[in-house]
Amino acid sequence: MAPARKLVMQPGPIEFSDSVLQAMATPSQSHMSPEFAQVFQETLIKTRSLFKSSNDSKSQPIVLAGSGTLGWDLVGSNLIDSPEEKILVLSTGFFSDSFAQCLQLYSDNVDILSAELGNVIDYSKLESHLKLKNYSIVTVTHVDTSTGVLSDIAKIASVVKKISPSTLIVVDAVCSAAVEDIEFDKWELDFVLSASQKAIGVPSGLSISIASKKVVDKVLARKSRAKNFFANLQRWIPVLVAYESGKPAYFATPPVQLVHALNVSLNSILSVPLDERFKENLKVSQDFKAKLGKLGLKVVPASGAETSALTAAYFPENINPAEFLSKVSSKGVELASGIHQGIHPKYFRVGHMGVSALDHTNGRDDVQKTYEAIKESLIELGYTVPTK
């Protein structure tokens, strides 16, 4: 018999800590109250720390009601002033391409530089593109959840800064924030967008971003008509600045309970040095991938391009994908199917971040339970595990 509640080991939403879930049960509280203003203030300050930005003279944290997808619209509606602006999207999978589709609503000149399946982009091709056109924005998906490919943001930023220093560098960190290193100040990034339901460890419903001073100045000085009402940062930035100073302000109602939950989660994330957290998550990821390798399973990313956040692995030959995922589910573990165009029926995805990767209290071992469910399911479906 399957457990009453299945273990969610997808690459988002992930499992949540008891303290986060308790924060979600915060009684009704006015978003204009001093009590909430203090919590939101703390949350914004900690959000800046999550992205390794030092102070408010260098960056503006942005926490809004919405999913990670809202971050794409924040970029399109606030950073693109006209359809003539040239945008370059660096693609390593489905979500990179979806980001491009969003930006095509705001610009008629969106180019896509795609990496080979499972690999990072070719830096020489990036240099060629930057020399060929004057791009106002370059976007990169730090971890594309569809492939599990990890892009080298520091390297990409250095190439862009060298060839086209005026180009804004935008990072989609929905699947990388709180699990992969992001040096907002050091790498001179301009806008990083994320969401609550992955490694940040909060139920879905928060769009979490950080903008550079250059972006803030650009947004506040913009004269062109706003292209989005709710996602208009000219409206939101003064509100967020007020909250960070401890004073409530209003444009639209913030999700009070989710902000409480984010504050609690960030307390936990920042309770140890971020680099130690990343190192521990990397070990969990490497161990899990090694175990799947011993089962004879091959991962989608090329060697050296794998993220710590998830594992994307091909089904063995002669294993029915639907039967496999159903059998794993019957053992109390929910995995995710493939989503990348062209290979989506051929692989599955396992998330290992947040409490599932890092919480080993009270005998908790989510990743090991997931491995055992995968191995048992394969054997029950007639798969022969390699002896070497």
Coordinates of C-alpha atoms in Angstrom, one line a residue:
M1 CA 0.0 0.0 0.0
A2 CA 1.3 3.4 -0.9
P3 CA 2.0 6.0 1.9
A4 CA -0.9 8.4 2.7
R5 CA 1.1 11.3 1.3
K6 CA 3.6 10.8 -1.5
L7 CA 7.1 12.2 -1.4
V8 CA 7.4 14.9 -4.1
M9 CA 10.8 14.5 -5.7
Q10 CA 10.1 16.6 -8.8
P11 CA 12.3 19.6 -9.7
G12 CA 9.6 21.9 -8.3
P13 CA 7.5 22.1 -6.4
I14 CA 9.7 20.5 -3.8
E15 CA 9.1 19.3 -0.3
F16 CA 8.7 22.0 2.3
S17 CA 10.0 22.2 5.9
D18 CA 7.5 22.0 8.8
S19 CA 8.5 25.6 9.8
V20 CA 7.6 26.9 6.4
L21 CA 4.3 25.1 6.4
Q22 CA 3.6 26.5 9.9
A23 CA 4.3 30.0 8.6
M24 CA 1.8 29.5 5.8
A25 CA -0.8 29.1 8.6
T26 CA -0.1 32.6 9.9
P27 CA -3.5 34.1 10.9
S28 CA -4.9 36.9 8.9
Q29 CA -2.8 40.0 9.0
S30 CA -3.2 43.4 7.3
H31 CA -0.6 44.0 4.7
M32 CA -0.4 47.6 5.9
S33 CA 0.2 46.7 9.5
P34 CA 3.5 47.5 11.3
E35 CA 3.9 43.8 12.1
F36 CA 3.8 42.7 8.4
A37 CA 6.0 45.6 7.4
Q38 CA 8.7 44.3 9.7
V39 CA 8.4 40.8 8.3
F40 CA 8.5 42.1 4.7
Q41 CA 11.5 44.3 5.5
E42 CA 13.4 41.3 6.9
T43 CA 12.5 39.2 3.9
L44 CA 13.7 41.8 1.3
I45 CA 17.0 42.2 3.1
K46 CA 17.5 38.5 3.3
T47 CA 16.6 38.1 -0.4
R48 CA 19.4 40.5 -1.3
S49 CA 21.8 38.2 0.8
L50 CA 20.5 35.1 -1.1
F51 CA 21.9 36.6 -4.3
K52 CA 25.1 37.8 -2.7
S53 CA 24.4 41.4 -3.1
S54 CA 25.8 43.7 -0.4
N55 CA 23.5 46.7 0.0
D56 CA 20.6 48.8 -1.3
S57 CA 23.0 51.1 -3.3
K58 CA 23.8 48.1 -5.6
S59 CA 20.5 46.2 -5.9
Q60 CA 16.7 46.2 -5.4
P61 CA 15.1 42.9 -4.3
I62 CA 11.6 42.3 -5.8
V63 CA 9.1 39.9 -4.1
L64 CA 5.7 39.8 -5.8
A65 CA 2.7 37.5 -6.0
G66 CA 3.2 35.3 -9.0
S67 CA 5.0 32.4 -10.4
G68 CA 8.5 32.3 -11.9
T69 CA 6.9 33.1 -15.3
L70 CA 6.0 36.5 -14.0
G71 CA 9.7 37.2 -13.9
W72 CA 9.9 36.9 -17.7
D73 CA 7.1 39.5 -18.0
L74 CA 8.9 41.8 -15.6
V75 CA 11.9 41.7 -17.9
G76 CA 9.9 42.2 -21.1
S77 CA 7.6 44.9 -19.8
N78 CA 10.2 46.9 -17.9
L79 CA 13.5 46.5 -19.6
I80 CA 12.4 46.5 -23.3
D81 CA 11.4 50.0 -24.3
S82 CA 10.5 49.4 -28.0
P83 CA 9.9 46.5 -30.4
E84 CA 13.1 47.5 -32.2
E85 CA 15.4 46.6 -29.4
K86 CA 17.6 43.5 -30.0
I87 CA 17.5 40.7 -27.5
L88 CA 19.7 37.6 -27.4
V89 CA 18.4 34.5 -25.6
L90 CA 20.9 31.8 -24.7
S91 CA 19.0 28.5 -24.8
T92 CA 19.8 25.2 -23.0
G93 CA 16.3 23.8 -23.1
F94 CA 12.5 24.2 -23.0
F95 CA 12.4 27.0 -20.4
S96 CA 15.0 29.1 -22.2
D97 CA 12.9 28.8 -25.3
S98 CA 9.8 29.7 -23.4
F99 CA 11.5 32.8 -22.0
A100 CA 12.2 33.8 -25.6
Q101 CA 8.6 33.3 -26.5
C102 CA 7.6 35.7 -23.7
L103 CA 10.1 38.3 -24.9
Q104 CA 8.8 38.1 -28.4
L105 CA 5.7 39.8 -27.2
Y106 CA 7.8 42.8 -26.3
S107 CA 10.4 42.8 -29.1
D108 CA 10.4 42.0 -32.8
N109 CA 14.1 41.2 -32.7
V110 CA 14.7 38.3 -30.4
D111 CA 17.5 36.0 -31.5
I112 CA 18.0 32.6 -29.9
L113 CA 21.5 31.0 -29.6
S114 CA 20.9 27.3 -28.7
A115 CA 23.3 24.9 -27.2
E116 CA 23.6 21.3 -28.3
L117 CA 21.3 19.0 -26.4
G118 CA 22.6 18.5 -22.9
N119 CA 25.4 21.0 -23.2
V120 CA 26.2 24.7 -22.5
I121 CA 26.3 27.3 -25.2
D122 CA 29.3 27.7 -27.4
Y123 CA 31.2 30.8 -26.1
S124 CA 32.8 31.5 -29.5
K125 CA 29.3 31.7 -31.0
L126 CA 28.2 34.0 -28.2
E127 CA 31.1 36.3 -29.0
S128 CA 30.2 36.3 -32.7
H129 CA 26.6 37.2 -32.0
L130 CA 27.7 40.1 -29.7
K131 CA 30.0 41.5 -32.3
L132 CA 27.4 41.2 -35.0
K133 CA 24.5 43.1 -33.3
N134 CA 24.1 45.6 -30.6
Y135 CA 21.9 43.7 -28.1
S136 CA 20.2 45.6 -25.3
I137 CA 19.7 42.4 -23.3
V138 CA 21.2 38.9 -23.1
T139 CA 19.3 36.3 -21.2
V140 CA 20.5 33.0 -19.8
T141 CA 18.7 30.3 -17.9
H142 CA 21.1 29.3 -15.1
V143 CA 19.6 25.9 -14.8
D144 CA 17.1 24.8 -17.4
T145 CA 14.8 22.5 -15.5
S146 CA 14.0 20.6 -18.7
T147 CA 17.5 19.3 -19.3
G148 CA 19.3 19.8 -16.0
V149 CA 22.0 21.8 -17.7
L150 CA 23.9 24.3 -15.6
S151 CA 25.2 27.4 -17.4
D152 CA 28.4 29.2 -16.3
I153 CA 27.0 32.6 -15.5
A154 CA 30.3 34.1 -14.5
K155 CA 31.8 33.1 -17.8
I156 CA 28.9 34.3 -19.8
A157 CA 28.8 37.6 -17.9
S158 CA 32.6 38.1 -18.5
V159 CA 32.1 37.6 -22.3
V160 CA 29.2 40.0 -22.5
K161 CA 31.0 42.6 -20.4
K162 CA 34.2 42.3 -22.6
I163 CA 32.4 42.7 -25.9
S164 CA 29.2 44.6 -25.2
P165 CA 29.5 46.3 -21.7
S166 CA 26.2 48.3 -22.2
T167 CA 24.2 45.1 -22.7
L168 CA 22.0 44.1 -19.7
I169 CA 22.6 40.6 -18.4
V170 CA 19.4 38.9 -17.3
V171 CA 19.5 35.5 -15.5
D172 CA 16.6 33.1 -15.1
A173 CA 17.4 31.5 -11.7
V174 CA 14.1 29.8 -11.0
C175 CA 15.8 26.4 -10.6
S176 CA 19.2 27.6 -9.4
A177 CA 18.6 30.2 -6.6
A178 CA 19.5 28.6 -3.2
V179 CA 21.2 25.6 -4.8
E180 CA 23.7 27.0 -7.2
D181 CA 26.1 30.0 -6.6
I182 CA 24.9 33.4 -7.8
E183 CA 27.3 36.3 -7.3
F184 CA 25.0 39.3 -8.2
D185 CA 27.5 42.0 -7.4
K186 CA 30.7 40.3 -8.2
W187 CA 29.6 39.1 -11.7
E188 CA 27.9 42.5 -12.4
L189 CA 24.5 41.0 -13.2
D190 CA 21.6 43.3 -14.0
F191 CA 18.5 41.3 -13.3
V192 CA 18.0 37.8 -11.8
L193 CA 14.6 36.3 -11.5
S194 CA 13.5 33.3 -9.5
A195 CA 10.5 31.7 -7.8
S196 CA 9.5 30.3 -4.4
Q197 CA 8.7 26.6 -5.1
K198 CA 12.1 25.2 -5.9
A199 CA 15.3 25.3 -3.8
I200 CA 14.0 28.4 -2.0
G201 CA 11.6 26.0 -0.4
V202 CA 8.3 27.9 -0.2
P203 CA 5.0 26.9 -1.8
S204 CA 4.4 28.3 -5.3
G205 CA 3.1 31.8 -5.6
L206 CA 6.0 34.2 -5.3
S207 CA 8.1 35.8 -8.0
I208 CA 11.4 36.6 -6.5
S209 CA 13.9 38.8 -8.3
I210 CA 16.8 41.3 -7.8
A211 CA 17.6 44.3 -10.0
S212 CA 20.8 46.2 -10.3
K213 CA 21.0 50.0 -9.7
K214 CA 21.4 50.4 -13.5
V215 CA 18.1 48.6 -14.1
V216 CA 16.3 50.5 -11.3
D217 CA 17.5 53.8 -12.7
K218 CA 16.4 52.7 -16.2
V219 CA 13.0 51.7 -15.0
L220 CA 12.3 54.8 -13.0
A221 CA 13.4 57.1 -15.8
R222 CA 11.4 55.3 -18.5
K223 CA 9.2 57.6 -20.6
S224 CA 7.6 55.0 -22.8
R225 CA 4.1 53.8 -21.9
A226 CA 4.1 50.8 -19.5
K227 CA 3.2 47.6 -21.3
N228 CA 1.9 45.7 -18.2
F229 CA -0.1 47.0 -15.3
F230 CA 0.6 44.5 -12.5
A231 CA 4.2 43.9 -13.6
N232 CA 5.1 47.6 -13.8
L233 CA 8.2 48.1 -11.8
Q234 CA 7.7 51.9 -11.8
R235 CA 4.8 51.2 -9.5
W236 CA 6.4 48.4 -7.5
I237 CA 9.9 49.8 -6.8
P238 CA 8.7 52.6 -4.5
V239 CA 6.5 50.2 -2.6
L240 CA 9.3 47.7 -2.1
V241 CA 11.8 50.5 -1.1
A242 CA 9.2 51.6 1.5
Y243 CA 8.7 48.1 2.9
E244 CA 12.5 47.6 3.1
S245 CA 12.7 50.7 5.2
G246 CA 10.0 49.3 7.5
K247 CA 7.1 51.4 6.2
P248 CA 4.0 49.8 4.6
A249 CA 3.0 51.0 1.2
Y250 CA 0.5 49.9 -1.4
F251 CA 0.0 49.2 -5.1
A252 CA -1.5 45.7 -5.0
T253 CA -1.9 43.4 -2.0
P254 CA 1.1 41.2 -1.3
P255 CA 0.6 37.5 -0.3
V256 CA 1.0 37.9 3.4
Q257 CA 1.3 34.2 4.4
L258 CA 3.8 33.5 1.6
V259 CA 6.0 36.4 2.6
H260 CA 6.0 35.0 6.2
A261 CA 6.9 31.6 4.8
L262 CA 9.7 33.1 2.6
N263 CA 11.1 34.9 5.7
V264 CA 11.2 31.6 7.6
S265 CA 12.8 29.7 4.7
L266 CA 15.5 32.4 4.1
N267 CA 16.3 32.2 7.8
S268 CA 17.1 28.5 7.4
I269 CA 18.9 29.0 4.1
L270 CA 21.1 31.7 5.4
S271 CA 21.8 30.0 8.8
V272 CA 24.9 28.5 7.3
P273 CA 27.3 30.1 4.7
L274 CA 25.8 29.7 1.3
D275 CA 28.9 28.1 -0.1
E276 CA 28.7 25.3 2.4
R277 CA 25.0 24.8 1.4
F278 CA 26.0 24.6 -2.3
K279 CA 28.8 22.2 -1.5
E280 CA 26.6 19.8 0.5
N281 CA 23.9 19.9 -2.2
L282 CA 26.5 19.1 -4.9
K283 CA 27.6 16.0 -3.0
V284 CA 24.1 14.8 -2.7
S285 CA 23.6 15.3 -6.4
Q286 CA 26.9 13.6 -7.4
D287 CA 26.2 10.6 -5.2
F288 CA 22.7 10.2 -6.6
K289 CA 23.9 10.5 -10.2
A290 CA 26.6 8.0 -9.5
K291 CA 24.1 5.5 -8.1
L292 CA 21.9 5.8 -11.2
G293 CA 25.0 5.3 -13.3
K294 CA 25.7 2.0 -11.5
L295 CA 22.1 1.0 -12.5
G296 CA 23.1 1.7 -16.1
L297 CA 21.2 4.9 -16.5
K298 CA 22.6 7.8 -18.6
V299 CA 21.9 11.4 -17.7
V300 CA 20.9 14.1 -20.3
P301 CA 23.5 16.7 -19.5
A302 CA 27.1 16.4 -20.8
S303 CA 29.8 15.8 -18.3
G304 CA 30.6 19.0 -16.4
A305 CA 27.2 20.6 -17.4
E306 CA 25.1 19.0 -14.6
T307 CA 23.3 20.9 -12.0
S308 CA 23.0 20.0 -8.3
A309 CA 19.3 20.8 -8.4
L310 CA 18.1 17.8 -10.3
T311 CA 18.9 14.8 -12.3
A312 CA 17.5 14.3 -15.8
A313 CA 18.0 10.6 -16.8
Y314 CA 17.1 8.5 -19.8
F315 CA 14.9 5.5 -19.4
P316 CA 16.6 2.2 -20.1
E317 CA 15.7 0.5 -23.3
N318 CA 12.6 -1.7 -23.1
I319 CA 11.2 0.1 -20.1
N320 CA 7.8 1.7 -20.6
P321 CA 8.0 5.3 -19.3
A322 CA 4.4 5.5 -18.1
E323 CA 4.6 2.1 -16.3
F324 CA 7.9 3.1 -14.7
L325 CA 6.6 6.5 -13.4
S326 CA 3.4 4.8 -12.2
K327 CA 5.3 2.1 -10.3
V328 CA 7.6 4.6 -8.7
S329 CA 4.5 6.6 -7.7
S330 CA 2.9 3.5 -6.2
K331 CA 5.9 3.3 -3.9
G332 CA 5.2 6.7 -2.6
V333 CA 7.5 8.9 -4.7
E334 CA 6.5 11.4 -7.4
L335 CA 8.9 12.0 -10.2
A336 CA 8.6 14.3 -13.2
S337 CA 8.5 13.2 -16.9
G338 CA 10.6 14.7 -19.6
I339 CA 9.6 18.1 -21.1
H340 CA 12.3 18.9 -23.7
Q341 CA 11.1 18.9 -27.3
G342 CA 12.4 15.9 -29.2
I343 CA 13.3 13.7 -26.2
H344 CA 10.5 14.3 -23.8
P345 CA 9.2 10.6 -24.0
K346 CA 12.8 9.3 -23.4
Y347 CA 13.7 10.6 -20.0
F348 CA 12.5 11.5 -16.5
R349 CA 13.6 14.1 -13.9
V350 CA 14.3 13.9 -10.2
G351 CA 14.6 17.0 -8.0
H352 CA 17.0 16.9 -5.1
M353 CA 17.1 20.3 -3.4
G354 CA 16.0 22.0 -0.3
V355 CA 15.0 19.9 2.7
S356 CA 14.9 16.7 0.5
A357 CA 18.7 17.1 -0.2
L358 CA 19.9 18.7 3.0
D359 CA 17.6 17.7 5.9
H360 CA 18.8 14.4 7.5
T361 CA 17.1 14.9 10.9
N362 CA 14.8 12.3 12.4
G363 CA 16.0 9.6 10.0
R364 CA 14.9 11.6 6.9
D365 CA 16.6 10.5 3.7
D366 CA 14.4 11.5 0.8
V367 CA 17.0 11.0 -1.9
Q368 CA 17.9 7.5 -0.8
K369 CA 14.2 6.6 -0.6
T370 CA 13.8 7.9 -4.2
Y371 CA 16.8 5.9 -5.4
E372 CA 15.4 2.7 -3.8
A373 CA 12.0 3.3 -5.4
I374 CA 13.6 3.8 -8.8
K375 CA 15.8 0.6 -8.5
E376 CA 12.9 -1.5 -7.3
S377 CA 10.6 -0.3 -10.0
L378 CA 13.1 -1.0 -12.7
I379 CA 13.7 -4.6 -11.4
E380 CA 9.9 -5.2 -11.1
L381 CA 9.5 -4.1 -14.7
G382 CA 12.0 -6.7 -15.9
Y383 CA 15.2 -4.6 -16.0
T384 CA 18.5 -6.3 -15.3
V385 CA 20.8 -4.2 -13.2
P386 CA 24.4 -4.4 -14.5
T387 CA 26.7 -6.5 -12.3
K388 CA 29.7 -4.2 -12.7

